[in-house]
mmCIF file of C-alpha atoms in Angstrom:
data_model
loop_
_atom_site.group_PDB
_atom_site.id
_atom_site.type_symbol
_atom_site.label_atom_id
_atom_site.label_comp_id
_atom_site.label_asym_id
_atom_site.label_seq_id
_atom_site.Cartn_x
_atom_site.Cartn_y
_atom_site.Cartn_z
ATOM 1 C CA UNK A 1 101.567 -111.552 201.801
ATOM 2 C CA UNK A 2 103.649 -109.780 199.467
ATOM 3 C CA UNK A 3 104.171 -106.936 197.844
ATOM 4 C CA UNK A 4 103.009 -107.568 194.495
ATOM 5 C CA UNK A 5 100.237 -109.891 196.213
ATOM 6 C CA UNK A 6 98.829 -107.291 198.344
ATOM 7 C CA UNK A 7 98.675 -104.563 194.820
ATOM 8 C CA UNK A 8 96.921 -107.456 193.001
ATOM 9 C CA UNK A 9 94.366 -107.793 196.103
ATOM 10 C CA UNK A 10 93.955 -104.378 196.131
ATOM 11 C CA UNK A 11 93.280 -103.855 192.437
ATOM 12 C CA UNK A 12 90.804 -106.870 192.194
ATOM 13 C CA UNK A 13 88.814 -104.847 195.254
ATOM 14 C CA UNK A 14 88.963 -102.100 193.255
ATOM 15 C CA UNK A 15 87.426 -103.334 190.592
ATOM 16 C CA UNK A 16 84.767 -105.251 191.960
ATOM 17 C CA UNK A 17 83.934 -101.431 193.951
ATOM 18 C CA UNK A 18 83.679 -99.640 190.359
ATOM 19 C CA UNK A 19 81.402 -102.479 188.442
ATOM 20 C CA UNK A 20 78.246 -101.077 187.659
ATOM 21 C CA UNK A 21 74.647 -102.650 188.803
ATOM 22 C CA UNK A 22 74.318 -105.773 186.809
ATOM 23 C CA UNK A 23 77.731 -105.877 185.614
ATOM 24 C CA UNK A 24 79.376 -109.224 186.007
ATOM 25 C CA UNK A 25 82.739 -109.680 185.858
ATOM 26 C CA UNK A 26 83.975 -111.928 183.874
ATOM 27 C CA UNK A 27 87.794 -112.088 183.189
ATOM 28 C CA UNK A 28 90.442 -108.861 183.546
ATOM 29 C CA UNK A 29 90.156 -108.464 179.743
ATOM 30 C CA UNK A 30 86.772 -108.422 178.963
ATOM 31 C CA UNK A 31 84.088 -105.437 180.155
ATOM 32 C CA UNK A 32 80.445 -106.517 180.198
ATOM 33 C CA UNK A 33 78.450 -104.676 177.796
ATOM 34 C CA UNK A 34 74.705 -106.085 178.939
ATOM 35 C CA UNK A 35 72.388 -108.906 178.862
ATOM 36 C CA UNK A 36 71.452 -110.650 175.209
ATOM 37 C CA UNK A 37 69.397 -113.694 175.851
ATOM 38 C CA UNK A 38 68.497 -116.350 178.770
ATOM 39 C CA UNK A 39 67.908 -119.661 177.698
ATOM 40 C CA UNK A 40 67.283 -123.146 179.469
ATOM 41 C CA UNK A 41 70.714 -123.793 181.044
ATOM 42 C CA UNK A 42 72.213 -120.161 181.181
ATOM 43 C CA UNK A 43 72.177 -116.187 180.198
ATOM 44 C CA UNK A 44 73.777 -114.775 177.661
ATOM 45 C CA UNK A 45 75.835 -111.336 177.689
ATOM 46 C CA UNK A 46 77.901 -109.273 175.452
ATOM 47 C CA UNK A 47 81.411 -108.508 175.906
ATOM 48 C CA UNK A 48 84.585 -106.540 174.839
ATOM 49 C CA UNK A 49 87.482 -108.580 174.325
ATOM 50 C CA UNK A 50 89.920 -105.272 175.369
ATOM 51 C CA UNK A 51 92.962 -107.472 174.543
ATOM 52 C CA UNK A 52 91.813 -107.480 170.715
ATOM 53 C CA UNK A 53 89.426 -104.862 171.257
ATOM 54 C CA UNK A 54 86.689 -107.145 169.732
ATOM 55 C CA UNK A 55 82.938 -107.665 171.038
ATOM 56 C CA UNK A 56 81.775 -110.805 171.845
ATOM 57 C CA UNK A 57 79.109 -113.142 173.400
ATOM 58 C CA UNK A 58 79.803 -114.965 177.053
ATOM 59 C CA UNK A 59 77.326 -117.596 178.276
ATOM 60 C CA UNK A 60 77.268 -118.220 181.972
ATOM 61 C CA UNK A 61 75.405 -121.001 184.186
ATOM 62 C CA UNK A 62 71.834 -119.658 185.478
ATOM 63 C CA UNK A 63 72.295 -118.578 189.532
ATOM 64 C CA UNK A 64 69.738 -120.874 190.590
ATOM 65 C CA UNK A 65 71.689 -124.025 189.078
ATOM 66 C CA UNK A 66 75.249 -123.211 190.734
ATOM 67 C CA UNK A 67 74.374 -125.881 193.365
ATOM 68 C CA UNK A 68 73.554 -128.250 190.260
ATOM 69 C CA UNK A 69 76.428 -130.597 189.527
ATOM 70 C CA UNK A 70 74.552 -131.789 186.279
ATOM 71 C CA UNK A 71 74.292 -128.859 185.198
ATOM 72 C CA UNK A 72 77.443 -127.568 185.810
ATOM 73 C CA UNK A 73 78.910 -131.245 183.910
ATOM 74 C CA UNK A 74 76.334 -130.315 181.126
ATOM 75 C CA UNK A 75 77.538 -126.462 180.799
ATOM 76 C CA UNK A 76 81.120 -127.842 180.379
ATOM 77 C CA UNK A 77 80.332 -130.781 177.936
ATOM 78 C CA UNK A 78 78.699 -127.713 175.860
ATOM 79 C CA UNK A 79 82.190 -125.187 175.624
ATOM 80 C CA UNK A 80 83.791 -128.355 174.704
ATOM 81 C CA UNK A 81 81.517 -129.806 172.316
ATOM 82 C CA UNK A 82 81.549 -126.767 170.525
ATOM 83 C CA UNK A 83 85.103 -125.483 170.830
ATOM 84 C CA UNK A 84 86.102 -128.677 169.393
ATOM 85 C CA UNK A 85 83.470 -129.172 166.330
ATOM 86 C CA UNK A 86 85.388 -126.912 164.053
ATOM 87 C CA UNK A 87 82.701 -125.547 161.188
ATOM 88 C CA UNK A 88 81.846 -122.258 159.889
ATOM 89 C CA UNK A 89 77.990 -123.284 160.806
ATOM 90 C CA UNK A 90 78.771 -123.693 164.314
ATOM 91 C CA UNK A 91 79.776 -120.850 166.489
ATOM 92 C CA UNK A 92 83.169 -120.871 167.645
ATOM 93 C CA UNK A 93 84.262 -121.036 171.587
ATOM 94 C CA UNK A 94 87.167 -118.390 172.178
ATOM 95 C CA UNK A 95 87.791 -119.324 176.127
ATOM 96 C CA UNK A 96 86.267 -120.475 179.218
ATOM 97 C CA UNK A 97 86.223 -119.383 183.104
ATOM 98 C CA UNK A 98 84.506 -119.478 186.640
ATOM 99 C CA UNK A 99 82.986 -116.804 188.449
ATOM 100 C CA UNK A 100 83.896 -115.813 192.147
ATOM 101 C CA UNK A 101 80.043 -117.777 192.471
ATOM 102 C CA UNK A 102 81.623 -120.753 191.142
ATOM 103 C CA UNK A 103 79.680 -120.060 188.168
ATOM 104 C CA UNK A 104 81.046 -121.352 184.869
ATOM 105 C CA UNK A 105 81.159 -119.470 181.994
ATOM 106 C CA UNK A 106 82.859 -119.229 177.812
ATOM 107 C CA UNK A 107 82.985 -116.944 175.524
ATOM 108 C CA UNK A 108 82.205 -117.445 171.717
ATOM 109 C CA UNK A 109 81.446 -115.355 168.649
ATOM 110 C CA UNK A 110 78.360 -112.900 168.513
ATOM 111 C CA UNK A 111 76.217 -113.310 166.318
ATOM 112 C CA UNK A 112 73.548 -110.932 165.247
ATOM 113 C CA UNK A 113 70.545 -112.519 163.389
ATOM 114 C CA UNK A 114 67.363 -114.365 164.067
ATOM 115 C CA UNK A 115 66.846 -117.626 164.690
ATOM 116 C CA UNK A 116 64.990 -120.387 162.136
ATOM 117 C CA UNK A 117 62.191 -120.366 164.264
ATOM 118 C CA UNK A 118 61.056 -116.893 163.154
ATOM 119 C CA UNK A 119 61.560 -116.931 159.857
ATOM 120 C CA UNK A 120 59.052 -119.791 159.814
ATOM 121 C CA UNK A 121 56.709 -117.754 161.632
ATOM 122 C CA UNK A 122 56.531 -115.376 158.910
ATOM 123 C CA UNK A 123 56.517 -117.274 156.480
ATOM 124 C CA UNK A 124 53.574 -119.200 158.458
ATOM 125 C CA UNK A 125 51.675 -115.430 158.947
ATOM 126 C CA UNK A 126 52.074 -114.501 155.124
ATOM 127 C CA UNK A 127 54.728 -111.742 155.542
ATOM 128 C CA UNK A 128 55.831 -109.515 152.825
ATOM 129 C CA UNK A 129 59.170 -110.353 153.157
ATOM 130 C CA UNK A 130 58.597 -113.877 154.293
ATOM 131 C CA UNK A 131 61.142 -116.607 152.461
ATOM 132 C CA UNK A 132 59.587 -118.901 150.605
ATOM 133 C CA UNK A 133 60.318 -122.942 150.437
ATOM 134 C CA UNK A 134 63.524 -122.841 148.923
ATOM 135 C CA UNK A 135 65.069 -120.261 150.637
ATOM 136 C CA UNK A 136 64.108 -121.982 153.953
ATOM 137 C CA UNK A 137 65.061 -125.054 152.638
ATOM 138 C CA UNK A 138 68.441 -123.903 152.086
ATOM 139 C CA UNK A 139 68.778 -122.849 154.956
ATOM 140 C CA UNK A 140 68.254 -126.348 156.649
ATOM 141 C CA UNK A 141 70.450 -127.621 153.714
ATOM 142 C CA UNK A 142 73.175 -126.082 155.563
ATOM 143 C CA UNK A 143 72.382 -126.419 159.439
ATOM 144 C CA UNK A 144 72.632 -130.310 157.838
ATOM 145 C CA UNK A 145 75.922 -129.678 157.227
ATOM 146 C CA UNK A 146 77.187 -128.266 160.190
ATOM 147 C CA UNK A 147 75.624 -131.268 161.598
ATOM 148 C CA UNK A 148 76.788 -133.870 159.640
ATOM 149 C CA UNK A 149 80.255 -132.214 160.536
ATOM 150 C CA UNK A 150 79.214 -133.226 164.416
ATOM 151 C CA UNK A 151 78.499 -136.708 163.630
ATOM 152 C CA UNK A 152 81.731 -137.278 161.395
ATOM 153 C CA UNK A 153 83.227 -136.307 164.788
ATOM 154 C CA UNK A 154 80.771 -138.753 166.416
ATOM 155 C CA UNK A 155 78.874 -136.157 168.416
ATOM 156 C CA UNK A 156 75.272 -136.015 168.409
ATOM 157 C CA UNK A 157 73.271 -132.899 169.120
ATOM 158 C CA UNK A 158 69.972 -134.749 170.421
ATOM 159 C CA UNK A 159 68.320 -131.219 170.760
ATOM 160 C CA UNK A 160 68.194 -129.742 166.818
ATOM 161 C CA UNK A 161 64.449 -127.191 166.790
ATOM 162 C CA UNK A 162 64.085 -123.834 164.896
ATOM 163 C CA UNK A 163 65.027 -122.002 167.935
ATOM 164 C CA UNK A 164 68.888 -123.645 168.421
ATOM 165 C CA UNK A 165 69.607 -122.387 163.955
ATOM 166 C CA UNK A 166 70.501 -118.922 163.788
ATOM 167 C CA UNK A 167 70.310 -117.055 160.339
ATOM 168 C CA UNK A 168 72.775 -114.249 160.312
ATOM 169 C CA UNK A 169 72.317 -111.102 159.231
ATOM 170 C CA UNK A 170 74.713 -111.421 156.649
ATOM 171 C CA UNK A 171 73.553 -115.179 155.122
ATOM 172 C CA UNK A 172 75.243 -117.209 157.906
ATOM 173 C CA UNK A 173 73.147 -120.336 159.262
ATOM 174 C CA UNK A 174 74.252 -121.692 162.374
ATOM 175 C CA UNK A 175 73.673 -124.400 164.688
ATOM 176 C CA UNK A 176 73.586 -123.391 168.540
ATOM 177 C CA UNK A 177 72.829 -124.966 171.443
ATOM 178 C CA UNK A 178 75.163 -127.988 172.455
ATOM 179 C CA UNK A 179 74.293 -128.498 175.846
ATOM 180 C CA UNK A 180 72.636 -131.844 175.485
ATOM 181 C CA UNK A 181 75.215 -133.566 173.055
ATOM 182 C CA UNK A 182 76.158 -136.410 173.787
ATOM 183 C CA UNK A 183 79.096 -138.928 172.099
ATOM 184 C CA UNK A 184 77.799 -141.534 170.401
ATOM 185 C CA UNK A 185 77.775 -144.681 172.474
ATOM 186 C CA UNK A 186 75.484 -148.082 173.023
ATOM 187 C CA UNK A 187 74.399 -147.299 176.049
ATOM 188 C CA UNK A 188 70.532 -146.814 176.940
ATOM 189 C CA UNK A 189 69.551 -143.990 178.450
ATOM 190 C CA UNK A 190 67.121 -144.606 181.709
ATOM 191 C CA UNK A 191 63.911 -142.836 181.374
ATOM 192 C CA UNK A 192 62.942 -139.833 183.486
ATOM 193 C CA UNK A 193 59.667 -137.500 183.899
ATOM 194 C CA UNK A 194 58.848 -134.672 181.942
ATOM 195 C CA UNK A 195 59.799 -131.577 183.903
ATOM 196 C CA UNK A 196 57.444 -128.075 182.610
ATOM 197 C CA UNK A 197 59.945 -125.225 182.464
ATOM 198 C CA UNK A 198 57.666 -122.990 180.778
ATOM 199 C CA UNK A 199 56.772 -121.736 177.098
ATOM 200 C CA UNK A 200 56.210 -125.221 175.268
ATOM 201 C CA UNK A 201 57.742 -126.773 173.822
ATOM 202 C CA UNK A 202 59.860 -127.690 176.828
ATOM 203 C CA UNK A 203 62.978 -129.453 177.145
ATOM 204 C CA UNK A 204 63.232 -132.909 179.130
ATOM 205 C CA UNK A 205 65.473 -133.008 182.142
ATOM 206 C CA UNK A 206 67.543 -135.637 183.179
ATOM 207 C CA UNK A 207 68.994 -138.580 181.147
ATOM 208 C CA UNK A 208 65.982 -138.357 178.547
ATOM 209 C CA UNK A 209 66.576 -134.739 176.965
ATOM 210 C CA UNK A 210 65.673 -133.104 174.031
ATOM 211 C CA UNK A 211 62.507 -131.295 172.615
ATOM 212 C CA UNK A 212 59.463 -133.299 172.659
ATOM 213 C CA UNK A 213 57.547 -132.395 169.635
ATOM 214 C CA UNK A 214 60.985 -132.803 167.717
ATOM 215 C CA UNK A 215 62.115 -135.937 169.409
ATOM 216 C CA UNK A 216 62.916 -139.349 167.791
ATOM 217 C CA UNK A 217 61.065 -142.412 169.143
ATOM 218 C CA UNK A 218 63.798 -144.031 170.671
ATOM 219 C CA UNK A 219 65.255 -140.727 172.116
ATOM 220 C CA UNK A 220 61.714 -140.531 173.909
ATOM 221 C CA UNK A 221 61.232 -144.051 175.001
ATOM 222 C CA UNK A 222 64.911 -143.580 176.768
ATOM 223 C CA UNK A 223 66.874 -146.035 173.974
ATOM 224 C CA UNK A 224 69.998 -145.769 171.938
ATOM 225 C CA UNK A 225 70.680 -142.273 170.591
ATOM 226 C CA UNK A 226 72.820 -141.472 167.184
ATOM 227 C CA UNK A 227 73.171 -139.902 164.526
ATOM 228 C CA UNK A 228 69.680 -140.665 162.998
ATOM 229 C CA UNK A 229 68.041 -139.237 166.117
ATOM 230 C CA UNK A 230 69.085 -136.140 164.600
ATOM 231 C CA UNK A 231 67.800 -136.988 161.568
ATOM 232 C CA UNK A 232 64.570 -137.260 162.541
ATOM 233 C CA UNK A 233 64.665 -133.373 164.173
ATOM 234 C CA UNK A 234 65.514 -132.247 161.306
ATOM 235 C CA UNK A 235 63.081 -134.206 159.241
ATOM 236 C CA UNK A 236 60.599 -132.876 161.595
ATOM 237 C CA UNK A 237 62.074 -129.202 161.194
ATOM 238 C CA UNK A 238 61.176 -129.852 156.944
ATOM 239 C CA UNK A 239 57.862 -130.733 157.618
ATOM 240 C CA UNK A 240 56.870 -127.648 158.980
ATOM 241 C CA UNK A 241 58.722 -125.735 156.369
ATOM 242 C CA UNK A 242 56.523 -128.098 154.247
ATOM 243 C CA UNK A 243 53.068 -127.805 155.700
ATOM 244 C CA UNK A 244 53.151 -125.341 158.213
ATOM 245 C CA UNK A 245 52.752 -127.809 161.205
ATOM 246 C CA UNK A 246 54.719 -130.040 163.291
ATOM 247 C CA UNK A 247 54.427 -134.240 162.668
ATOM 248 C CA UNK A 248 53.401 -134.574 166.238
ATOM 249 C CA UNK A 249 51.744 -131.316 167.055
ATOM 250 C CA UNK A 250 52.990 -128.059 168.880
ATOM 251 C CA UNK A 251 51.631 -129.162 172.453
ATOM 252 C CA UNK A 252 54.686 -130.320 174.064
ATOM 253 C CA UNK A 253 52.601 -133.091 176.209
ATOM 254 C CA UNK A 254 50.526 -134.207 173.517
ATOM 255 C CA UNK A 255 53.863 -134.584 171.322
ATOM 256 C CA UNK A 256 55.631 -136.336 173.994
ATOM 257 C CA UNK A 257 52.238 -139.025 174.224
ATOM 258 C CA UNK A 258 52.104 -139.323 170.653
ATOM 259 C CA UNK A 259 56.235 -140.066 170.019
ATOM 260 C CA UNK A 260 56.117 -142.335 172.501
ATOM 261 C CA UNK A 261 53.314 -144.938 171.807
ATOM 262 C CA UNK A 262 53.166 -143.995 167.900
ATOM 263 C CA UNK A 263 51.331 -144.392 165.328
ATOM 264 C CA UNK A 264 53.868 -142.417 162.903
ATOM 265 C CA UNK A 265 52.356 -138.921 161.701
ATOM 266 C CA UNK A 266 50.141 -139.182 158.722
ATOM 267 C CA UNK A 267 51.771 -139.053 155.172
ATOM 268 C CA UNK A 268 52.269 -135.350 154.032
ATOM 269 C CA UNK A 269 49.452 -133.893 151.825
ATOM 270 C CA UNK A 270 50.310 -134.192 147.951
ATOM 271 C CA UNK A 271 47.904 -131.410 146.992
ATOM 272 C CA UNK A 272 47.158 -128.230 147.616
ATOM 273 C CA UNK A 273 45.235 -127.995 151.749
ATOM 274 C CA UNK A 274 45.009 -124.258 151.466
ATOM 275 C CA UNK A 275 48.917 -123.650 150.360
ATOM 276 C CA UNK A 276 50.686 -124.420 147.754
ATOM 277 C CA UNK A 277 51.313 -128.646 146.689
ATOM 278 C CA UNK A 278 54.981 -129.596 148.639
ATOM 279 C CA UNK A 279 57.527 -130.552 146.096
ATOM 280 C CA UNK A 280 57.324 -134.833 146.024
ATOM 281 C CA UNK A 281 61.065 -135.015 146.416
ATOM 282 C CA UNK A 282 60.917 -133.074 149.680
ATOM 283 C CA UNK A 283 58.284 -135.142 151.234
ATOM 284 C CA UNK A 284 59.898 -138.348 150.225
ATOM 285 C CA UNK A 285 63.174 -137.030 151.890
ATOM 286 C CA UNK A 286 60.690 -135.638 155.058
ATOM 287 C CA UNK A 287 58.788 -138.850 155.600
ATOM 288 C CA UNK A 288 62.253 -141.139 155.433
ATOM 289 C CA UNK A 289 63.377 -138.740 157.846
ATOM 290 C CA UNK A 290 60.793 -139.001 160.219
ATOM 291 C CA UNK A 291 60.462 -142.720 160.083
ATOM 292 C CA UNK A 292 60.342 -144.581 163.523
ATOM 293 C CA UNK A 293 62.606 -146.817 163.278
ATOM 294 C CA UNK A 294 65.645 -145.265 162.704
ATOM 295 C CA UNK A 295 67.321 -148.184 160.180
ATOM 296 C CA UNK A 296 64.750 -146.957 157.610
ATOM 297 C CA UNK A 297 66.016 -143.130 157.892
ATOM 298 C CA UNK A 298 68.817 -141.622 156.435
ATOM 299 C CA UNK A 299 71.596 -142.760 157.828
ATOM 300 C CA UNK A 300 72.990 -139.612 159.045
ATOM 301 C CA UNK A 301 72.543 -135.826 158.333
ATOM 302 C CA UNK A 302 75.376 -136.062 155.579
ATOM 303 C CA UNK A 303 72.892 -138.423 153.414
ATOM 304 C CA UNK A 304 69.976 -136.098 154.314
ATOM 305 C CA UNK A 305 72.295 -133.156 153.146
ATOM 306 C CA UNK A 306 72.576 -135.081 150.086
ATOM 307 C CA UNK A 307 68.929 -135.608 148.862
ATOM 308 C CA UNK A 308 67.941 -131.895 150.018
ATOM 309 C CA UNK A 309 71.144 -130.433 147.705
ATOM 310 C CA UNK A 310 69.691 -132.615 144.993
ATOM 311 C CA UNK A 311 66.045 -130.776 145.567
ATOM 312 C CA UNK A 312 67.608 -127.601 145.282
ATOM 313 C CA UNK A 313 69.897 -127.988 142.299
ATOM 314 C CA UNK A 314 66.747 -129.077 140.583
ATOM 315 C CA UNK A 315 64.960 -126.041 141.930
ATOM 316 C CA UNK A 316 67.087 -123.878 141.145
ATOM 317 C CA UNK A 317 67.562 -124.835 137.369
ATOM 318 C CA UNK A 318 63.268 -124.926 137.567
ATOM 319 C CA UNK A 319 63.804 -121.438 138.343
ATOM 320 C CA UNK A 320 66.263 -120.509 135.888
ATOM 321 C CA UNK A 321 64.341 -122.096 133.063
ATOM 322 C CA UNK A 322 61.066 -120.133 134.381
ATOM 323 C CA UNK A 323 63.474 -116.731 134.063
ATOM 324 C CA UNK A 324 64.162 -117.614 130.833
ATOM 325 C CA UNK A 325 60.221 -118.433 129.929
ATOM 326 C CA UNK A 326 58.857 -115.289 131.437
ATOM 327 C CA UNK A 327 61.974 -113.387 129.523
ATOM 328 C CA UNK A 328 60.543 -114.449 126.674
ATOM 329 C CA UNK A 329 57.333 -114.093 127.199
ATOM 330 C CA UNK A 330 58.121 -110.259 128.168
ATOM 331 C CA UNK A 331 59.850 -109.726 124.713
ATOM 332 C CA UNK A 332 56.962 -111.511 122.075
ATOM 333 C CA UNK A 333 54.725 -108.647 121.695
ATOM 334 C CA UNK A 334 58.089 -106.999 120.340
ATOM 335 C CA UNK A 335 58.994 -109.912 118.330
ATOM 336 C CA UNK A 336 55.194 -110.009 117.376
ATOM 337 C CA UNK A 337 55.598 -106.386 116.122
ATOM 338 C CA UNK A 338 58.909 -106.704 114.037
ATOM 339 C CA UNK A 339 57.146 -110.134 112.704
ATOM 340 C CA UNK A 340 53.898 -107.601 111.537
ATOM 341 C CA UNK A 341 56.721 -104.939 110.372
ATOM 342 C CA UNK A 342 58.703 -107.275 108.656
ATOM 343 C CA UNK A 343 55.520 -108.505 106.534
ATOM 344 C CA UNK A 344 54.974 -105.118 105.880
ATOM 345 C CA UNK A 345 57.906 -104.650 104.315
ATOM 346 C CA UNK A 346 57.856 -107.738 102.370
ATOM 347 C CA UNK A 347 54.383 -106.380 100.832
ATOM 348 C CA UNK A 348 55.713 -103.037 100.212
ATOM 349 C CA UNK A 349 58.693 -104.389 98.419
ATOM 350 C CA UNK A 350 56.049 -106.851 96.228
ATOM 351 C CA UNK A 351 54.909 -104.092 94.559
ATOM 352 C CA UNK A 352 57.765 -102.004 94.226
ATOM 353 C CA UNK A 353 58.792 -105.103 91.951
#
């Protein structure tokens, strides 16, 4: 061994003597900060990018799956899925690694927000500060882009739920979560058993995968997945905005029964059930979306981005028109009194004459 090999052996011991408890090294350049978040197929951490002196996020495989070829295949489809989908709503991939554990890992931009999945919690619970319809709905507007962005590319996400769109804290909406997209291809997907990995609504292992109770029919039944599976997750993800509820209910096993063997959820109230009457255009758009078979659903999540940025132009010149109504509505009792002052005058003048 040689010089220079023996210092670099030496340092690398070093280092791996001075990490703290729970510290996991990652690269020479970037210091663990802490743990973030643990989701299905890995944890996530936060890192300094000492190079650029920059923080950022690293995702690394789950210790228990480091056995898991799958997984591991999975992991890697994800860094490249999303380095390559270039799109401010989807989170950019900076670089990629292996641990000494043979543990992959990537690094990507942090972002600090919640995710869609609360905000629709409070606005479910009646917060003050809740959103209402069509600031949700704009949201989705633009997780629809990001996606149709991914199927322009020909990837589909197959996994799209409140939980995998992030809301930053500064107005950014982003999609998250690529580990189960796929290429489009014509190939059918064999079916597989529901695994439970915990809080419902779980995720489906093997070559069926997605969320159940936002699952198209054909993604469930194990049959050709593209873009309009998608469409139908995020048709499902407006008709909670919509009504509160999910089209197939939040019990992951009761949703998975009920996507399989049908009958389609029932047509969207038109009047008010305790909240206000959904807009008609929206629940057009939400029941096209959700249709079972996917030739009678928007074709992709462009054309869904389409009819929900035609809902909120019209909303949002509904609400300018109601600005200008209650405007002037606050200014006629002062028109009323320079009407009465003005007759007044007019009187007063009359018999000066």
């Amino acid at each position: 061994m040689s010089e220079d090999e023996l210092a670099s052996t030496l340092d690398d011991s070093r280092r791996r003597e001075k990490k703290p408890p729970g510290e996991v090294l990652f690269a020479d350049e970037l210091v663990d900060l802490g743990f973030l978040a643990r989701g299905g197929m890995g944890e996530v951490r936060r890192v300094r990018d000492t190079r650029l002196n920059r923080v950022l996020a690293v995702k690394v495989l789950h210790h228990e799956l480091v056995d898991d070829e799958r997984a591991h295949a999975r992991f890697l489809a994800e860094a490249q899925a999303t380095s390559q989908l270039q799109h401010p709503g989807i989170v950019a991939v900076h670089s990629r690694g292996e641990l000494d554990d043979g543990r992959p890992w990537f690094t990507m931009t942090e972002i600090r927000g919640r995710t869609l999945a609360q905000v629709l919690r409070e606005a479910r619970a009646g917060a003050a500060d809740a959103w209402n319809l069509r600031e949700q709905v704009e949201a989705l507007r633009r997780a629809c882009q990001a996606v149709a962005h991914a199927h322009d590319n020909g990837v589909v996400h197959r996994d799209l739920k409140p939980a995998n769109i992030m809301v930053g804290a500064f107005g950014e909406v982003l999609v998250l979560d690529w580990g189960l997209a796929r290429l489009v291809a014509g190939e059918s997907a064999p079916r597989e058993r529901l695994v439970e990995t915990g809080d419902a609504p779980v995720t489906r292992a093997g070559q069926v995968m997605g969320t159940p109770t936002h699952m198209a029919p054909e993604q469930a039944m194990g049959g050709t997945v593209g873009p309009s599976a998608d469409v139908h997750a995020l048709g499902a993800i407006l008709h909670e905005m919509l009504t509160g509820e999910l089209p197939y209910g939040r019990d992951a096993d009761e949703a998975w029964r009920r996507v399989r063997r049908g009958p389609r959820p029932s047509p969207i109230h038109r009047t008010p059930t305790g909240r206000p009457a959904p807009p008609l255009e929206l629940v057009e758009t939400c029941e096209r979306a959700l249709e079972r078979d996917p030739a009678r659903r928007p074709a992709d999540a462009t054309e869904l981005s389409r009819e929900i940025t035609a809902w909120l132009d019209g909303a949002r010149k509904r609400e300018q028109a109601l600005e200008l109504v209650e405007e002037a509505d606050a200014r006629r009792p002062l028109l009323d009194d320079r009407a009465r002052r003005v007759a007044q005058l007019r009187e007063e003048a009359r018999e000066l004459l």
